[in-house]
PDB file of N, CA and C in Angstrom:
ATOM      1  N   MET A   1       0.861  -1.172   0.000  1.00 54.00           N
ATOM      2  CA  MET A   1       0.000   0.000   0.000  1.00 54.00           C
ATOM      3  C   MET A   1       0.905   1.232   0.000  1.00 54.00           C
ATOM      4  N   GLY A   2       0.618   2.181  -0.874  1.00 69.00           N
ATOM      5  CA  GLY A   2       1.411   3.391  -0.952  1.00 69.00           C
ATOM      6  C   GLY A   2       1.203   4.281   0.261  1.00 69.00           C
ATOM      7  N   SER A   3       2.117   5.202   0.458  1.00 83.00           N
ATOM      8  CA  SER A   3       2.024   6.076   1.628  1.00 83.00           C
ATOM      9  C   SER A   3       0.762   6.940   1.598  1.00 83.00           C
ATOM     10  N   TRP A   4       0.338   7.353   0.411  1.00 86.00           N
ATOM     11  CA  TRP A   4      -0.896   8.140   0.329  1.00 86.00           C
ATOM     12  C   TRP A   4      -2.101   7.282   0.710  1.00 86.00           C
ATOM     13  N   ALA A   5      -2.072   6.007   0.337  1.00 85.00           N
ATOM     14  CA  ALA A   5      -3.175   5.113   0.685  1.00 85.00           C
ATOM     15  C   ALA A   5      -3.207   4.856   2.189  1.00 85.00           C
ATOM     16  N   ALA A   6      -2.050   4.704   2.803  1.00 81.00           N
ATOM     17  CA  ALA A   6      -1.985   4.502   4.254  1.00 81.00           C
ATOM     18  C   ALA A   6      -2.493   5.744   4.977  1.00 81.00           C
ATOM     19  N   ALA A   7      -2.121   6.918   4.495  1.00 83.00           N
ATOM     20  CA  ALA A   7      -2.590   8.161   5.101  1.00 83.00           C
ATOM     21  C   ALA A   7      -4.105   8.298   4.944  1.00 83.00           C
ATOM     22  N   LEU A   8      -4.619   7.943   3.785  1.00 86.00           N
ATOM     23  CA  LEU A   8      -6.067   7.990   3.559  1.00 86.00           C
ATOM     24  C   LEU A   8      -6.785   7.009   4.479  1.00 86.00           C
ATOM     25  N   ARG A   9      -6.235   5.827   4.660  1.00 81.00           N
ATOM     26  CA  ARG A   9      -6.835   4.823   5.546  1.00 81.00           C
ATOM     27  C   ARG A   9      -6.859   5.321   6.990  1.00 81.00           C
ATOM     28  N   GLN A  10      -5.764   5.910   7.452  1.00 78.00           N
ATOM     29  CA  GLN A  10      -5.720   6.438   8.816  1.00 78.00           C
ATOM     30  C   GLN A  10      -6.746   7.551   8.996  1.00 78.00           C
ATOM     31  N   TRP A  11      -6.876   8.409   8.004  1.00 81.00           N
ATOM     32  CA  TRP A  11      -7.876   9.477   8.078  1.00 81.00           C
ATOM     33  C   TRP A  11      -9.280   8.881   8.173  1.00 81.00           C
ATOM     34  N   TRP A  12      -9.567   7.886   7.333  1.00 80.00           N
ATOM     35  CA  TRP A  12     -10.883   7.270   7.337  1.00 80.00           C
ATOM     36  C   TRP A  12     -11.168   6.601   8.682  1.00 80.00           C
ATOM     37  N   LEU A  13     -10.177   5.959   9.277  1.00 74.00           N
ATOM     38  CA  LEU A  13     -10.363   5.324  10.576  1.00 74.00           C
ATOM     39  C   LEU A  13     -10.672   6.354  11.657  1.00 74.00           C
ATOM     40  N   ARG A  14     -10.006   7.500  11.601  1.00 73.00           N
ATOM     41  CA  ARG A  14     -10.291   8.555  12.581  1.00 73.00           C
ATOM     42  C   ARG A  14     -11.698   9.092  12.410  1.00 73.00           C
ATOM     43  N   VAL A  15     -12.171   9.197  11.167  1.00 76.00           N
ATOM     44  CA  VAL A  15     -13.525   9.676  10.909  1.00 76.00           C
ATOM     45  C   VAL A  15     -14.549   8.636  11.364  1.00 76.00           C
ATOM     46  N   ARG A  16     -14.306   7.402  11.064  1.00 72.00           N
ATOM     47  CA  ARG A  16     -15.241   6.328  11.377  1.00 72.00           C
ATOM     48  C   ARG A  16     -15.281   5.999  12.866  1.00 72.00           C
ATOM     49  N   CYS A  17     -14.144   6.083  13.530  1.00 66.00           N
ATOM     50  CA  CYS A  17     -14.049   5.772  14.965  1.00 66.00           C
ATOM     51  C   CYS A  17     -13.463   6.983  15.662  1.00 66.00           C
ATOM     52  N   PRO A  18     -14.286   7.939  16.012  1.00 61.00           N
ATOM     53  CA  PRO A  18     -13.788   9.213  16.517  1.00 61.00           C
ATOM     54  C   PRO A  18     -13.244   9.194  17.939  1.00 61.00           C
ATOM     55  N   SER A  19     -13.133   8.020  18.580  1.00 62.00           N
ATOM     56  CA  SER A  19     -12.575   8.004  19.929  1.00 62.00           C
ATOM     57  C   SER A  19     -11.114   8.449  19.872  1.00 62.00           C
ATOM     58  N   GLU A  20     -10.594   8.826  20.988  1.00 76.00           N
ATOM     59  CA  GLU A  20      -9.223   9.317  21.035  1.00 76.00           C
ATOM     60  C   GLU A  20      -8.222   8.220  20.666  1.00 76.00           C
ATOM     61  N   PHE A  21      -8.489   6.990  21.091  1.00 85.00           N
ATOM     62  CA  PHE A  21      -7.571   5.886  20.838  1.00 85.00           C
ATOM     63  C   PHE A  21      -8.249   4.808  19.997  1.00 85.00           C
ATOM     64  N   LEU A  22      -7.557   4.333  18.980  1.00 85.00           N
ATOM     65  CA  LEU A  22      -8.105   3.289  18.122  1.00 85.00           C
ATOM     66  C   LEU A  22      -8.350   1.991  18.877  1.00 85.00           C
ATOM     67  N   CYS A  23      -7.514   1.699  19.850  1.00 89.00           N
ATOM     68  CA  CYS A  23      -7.632   0.426  20.583  1.00 89.00           C
ATOM     69  C   CYS A  23      -8.995   0.257  21.235  1.00 89.00           C
ATOM     70  N   ASP A  24      -9.643   1.343  21.611  1.00 86.00           N
ATOM     71  CA  ASP A  24     -10.943   1.259  22.263  1.00 86.00           C
ATOM     72  C   ASP A  24     -11.991   0.598  21.369  1.00 86.00           C
ATOM     73  N   ASN A  25     -11.824   0.695  20.057  1.00 85.00           N
ATOM     74  CA  ASN A  25     -12.797   0.149  19.108  1.00 85.00           C
ATOM     75  C   ASN A  25     -12.219  -0.933  18.215  1.00 85.00           C
ATOM     76  N   CYS A  26     -11.072  -1.478  18.591  1.00 90.00           N
ATOM     77  CA  CYS A  26     -10.386  -2.434  17.726  1.00 90.00           C
ATOM     78  C   CYS A  26     -10.775  -3.875  18.049  1.00 90.00           C
ATOM     79  N   ARG A  27     -10.916  -4.657  17.007  1.00 91.00           N
ATOM     80  CA  ARG A  27     -11.228  -6.075  17.131  1.00 91.00           C
ATOM     81  C   ARG A  27     -10.117  -6.828  17.862  1.00 91.00           C
ATOM     82  N   TYR A  28      -8.880  -6.350  17.789  1.00 92.00           N
ATOM     83  CA  TYR A  28      -7.724  -7.030  18.379  1.00 92.00           C
ATOM     84  C   TYR A  28      -7.301  -6.435  19.719  1.00 92.00           C
ATOM     85  N   ASP A  29      -8.208  -5.795  20.424  1.00 90.00           N
ATOM     86  CA  ASP A  29      -7.854  -5.136  21.682  1.00 90.00           C
ATOM     87  C   ASP A  29      -7.809  -6.115  22.858  1.00 90.00           C
ATOM     88  N   TYR A  30      -6.877  -7.040  22.793  1.00 89.00           N
ATOM     89  CA  TYR A  30      -6.564  -7.905  23.928  1.00 89.00           C
ATOM     90  C   TYR A  30      -5.131  -8.393  23.756  1.00 89.00           C
ATOM     91  N   PRO A  31      -4.406  -8.602  24.857  1.00 87.00           N
ATOM     92  CA  PRO A  31      -2.960  -8.840  24.822  1.00 87.00           C
ATOM     93  C   PRO A  31      -2.496  -9.999  23.946  1.00 87.00           C
ATOM     94  N   SER A  32      -3.237 -11.077  23.864  1.00 92.00           N
ATOM     95  CA  SER A  32      -2.766 -12.207  23.063  1.00 92.00           C
ATOM     96  C   SER A  32      -2.933 -11.964  21.562  1.00 92.00           C
ATOM     97  N   ALA A  33      -3.708 -10.969  21.167  1.00 92.00           N
ATOM     98  CA  ALA A  33      -3.915 -10.680  19.749  1.00 92.00           C
ATOM     99  C   ALA A  33      -3.068  -9.511  19.258  1.00 92.00           C
ATOM    100  N   CYS A  34      -2.720  -8.601  20.155  1.00 92.00           N
ATOM    101  CA  CYS A  34      -1.974  -7.404  19.748  1.00 92.00           C
ATOM    102  C   CYS A  34      -0.744  -7.227  20.627  1.00 92.00           C
ATOM    103  N   SER A  35       0.399  -7.223  19.990  1.00 91.00           N
ATOM    104  CA  SER A  35       1.647  -7.047  20.748  1.00 91.00           C
ATOM    105  C   SER A  35       2.333  -5.728  20.421  1.00 91.00           C
ATOM    106  N   ARG A  36       1.614  -4.824  19.795  1.00 91.00           N
ATOM    107  CA  ARG A  36       2.204  -3.527  19.442  1.00 91.00           C
ATOM    108  C   ARG A  36       2.506  -2.724  20.704  1.00 91.00           C
ATOM    109  N   PRO A  37       3.642  -2.032  20.722  1.00 92.00           N
ATOM    110  CA  PRO A  37       4.012  -1.254  21.909  1.00 92.00           C
ATOM    111  C   PRO A  37       3.088  -0.061  22.165  1.00 92.00           C
ATOM    112  N   GLU A  38       2.357   0.388  21.154  1.00 89.00           N
ATOM    113  CA  GLU A  38       1.453   1.532  21.316  1.00 89.00           C
ATOM    114  C   GLU A  38       0.188   1.163  22.087  1.00 89.00           C
ATOM    115  N   ARG A  39      -0.144  -0.115  22.129  1.00 90.00           N
ATOM    116  CA  ARG A  39      -1.359  -0.580  22.770  1.00 90.00           C
ATOM    117  C   ARG A  39      -1.325  -0.280  24.258  1.00 90.00           C
ATOM    118  N   PRO A  40      -2.371   0.185  24.873  1.00 89.00           N
ATOM    119  CA  PRO A  40      -3.746   0.377  24.389  1.00 89.00           C
ATOM    120  C   PRO A  40      -4.060   1.808  23.977  1.00 89.00           C
ATOM    121  N   ASN A  41      -3.054   2.611  23.716  1.00 88.00           N
ATOM    122  CA  ASN A  41      -3.280   4.028  23.429  1.00 88.00           C
ATOM    123  C   ASN A  41      -2.864   4.428  22.018  1.00 88.00           C
ATOM    124  N   ALA A  42      -3.027   3.536  21.074  1.00 88.00           N
ATOM    125  CA  ALA A  42      -2.621   3.822  19.701  1.00 88.00           C
ATOM    126  C   ALA A  42      -3.571   4.819  19.042  1.00 88.00           C
ATOM    127  N   THR A  43      -3.000   5.775  18.352  1.00 83.00           N
ATOM    128  CA  THR A  43      -3.800   6.700  17.555  1.00 83.00           C
ATOM    129  C   THR A  43      -3.620   6.410  16.074  1.00 83.00           C
ATOM    130  N   ARG A  44      -2.636   5.574  15.736  1.00 82.00           N
ATOM    131  CA  ARG A  44      -2.399   5.100  14.381  1.00 82.00           C
ATOM    132  C   ARG A  44      -1.988   3.634  14.479  1.00 82.00           C
ATOM    133  N   CYS A  45      -2.512   2.814  13.583  1.00 88.00           N
ATOM    134  CA  CYS A  45      -2.169   1.398  13.622  1.00 88.00           C
ATOM    135  C   CYS A  45      -2.480   0.760  12.275  1.00 88.00           C
ATOM    136  N   GLN A  46      -1.521   0.040  11.705  1.00 86.00           N
ATOM    137  CA  GLN A  46      -1.723  -0.649  10.438  1.00 86.00           C
ATOM    138  C   GLN A  46      -2.624  -1.880  10.592  1.00 86.00           C
ATOM    139  N   ASP A  47      -2.721  -2.420  11.800  1.00 89.00           N
ATOM    140  CA  ASP A  47      -3.505  -3.647  12.029  1.00 89.00           C
ATOM    141  C   ASP A  47      -4.927  -3.373  12.493  1.00 89.00           C
ATOM    142  N   TYR A  48      -5.314  -2.132  12.615  1.00 87.00           N
ATOM    143  CA  TYR A  48      -6.629  -1.779  13.163  1.00 87.00           C
ATOM    144  C   TYR A  48      -7.769  -2.356  12.339  1.00 87.00           C
ATOM    145  N   LYS A  49      -8.705  -2.992  13.024  1.00 87.00           N
ATOM    146  CA  LYS A  49      -9.954  -3.467  12.411  1.00 87.00           C
ATOM    147  C   LYS A  49     -11.081  -3.098  13.379  1.00 87.00           C
ATOM    148  N   PRO A  50     -12.116  -2.423  12.918  1.00 84.00           N
ATOM    149  CA  PRO A  50     -13.213  -2.048  13.813  1.00 84.00           C
ATOM    150  C   PRO A  50     -13.957  -3.271  14.320  1.00 84.00           C
ATOM    151  N   LYS A  51     -14.513  -3.136  15.529  1.00 83.00           N
ATOM    152  CA  LYS A  51     -15.298  -4.240  16.116  1.00 83.00           C
ATOM    153  C   LYS A  51     -16.580  -4.426  15.372  1.00 83.00           C
TER     154      LYS A  51
END
């Protein structure tokens, strides 16, 4: 995915899930599914999937 596409995806995620942190609405918001260091306060994430 190109950098413009990644930026567009992040923008769309912020519009669709307006909470401050993506983890609050992420399908993978539990320790055994997500090992990213930003968790649970990520504002950008390539693995984000809405619940």
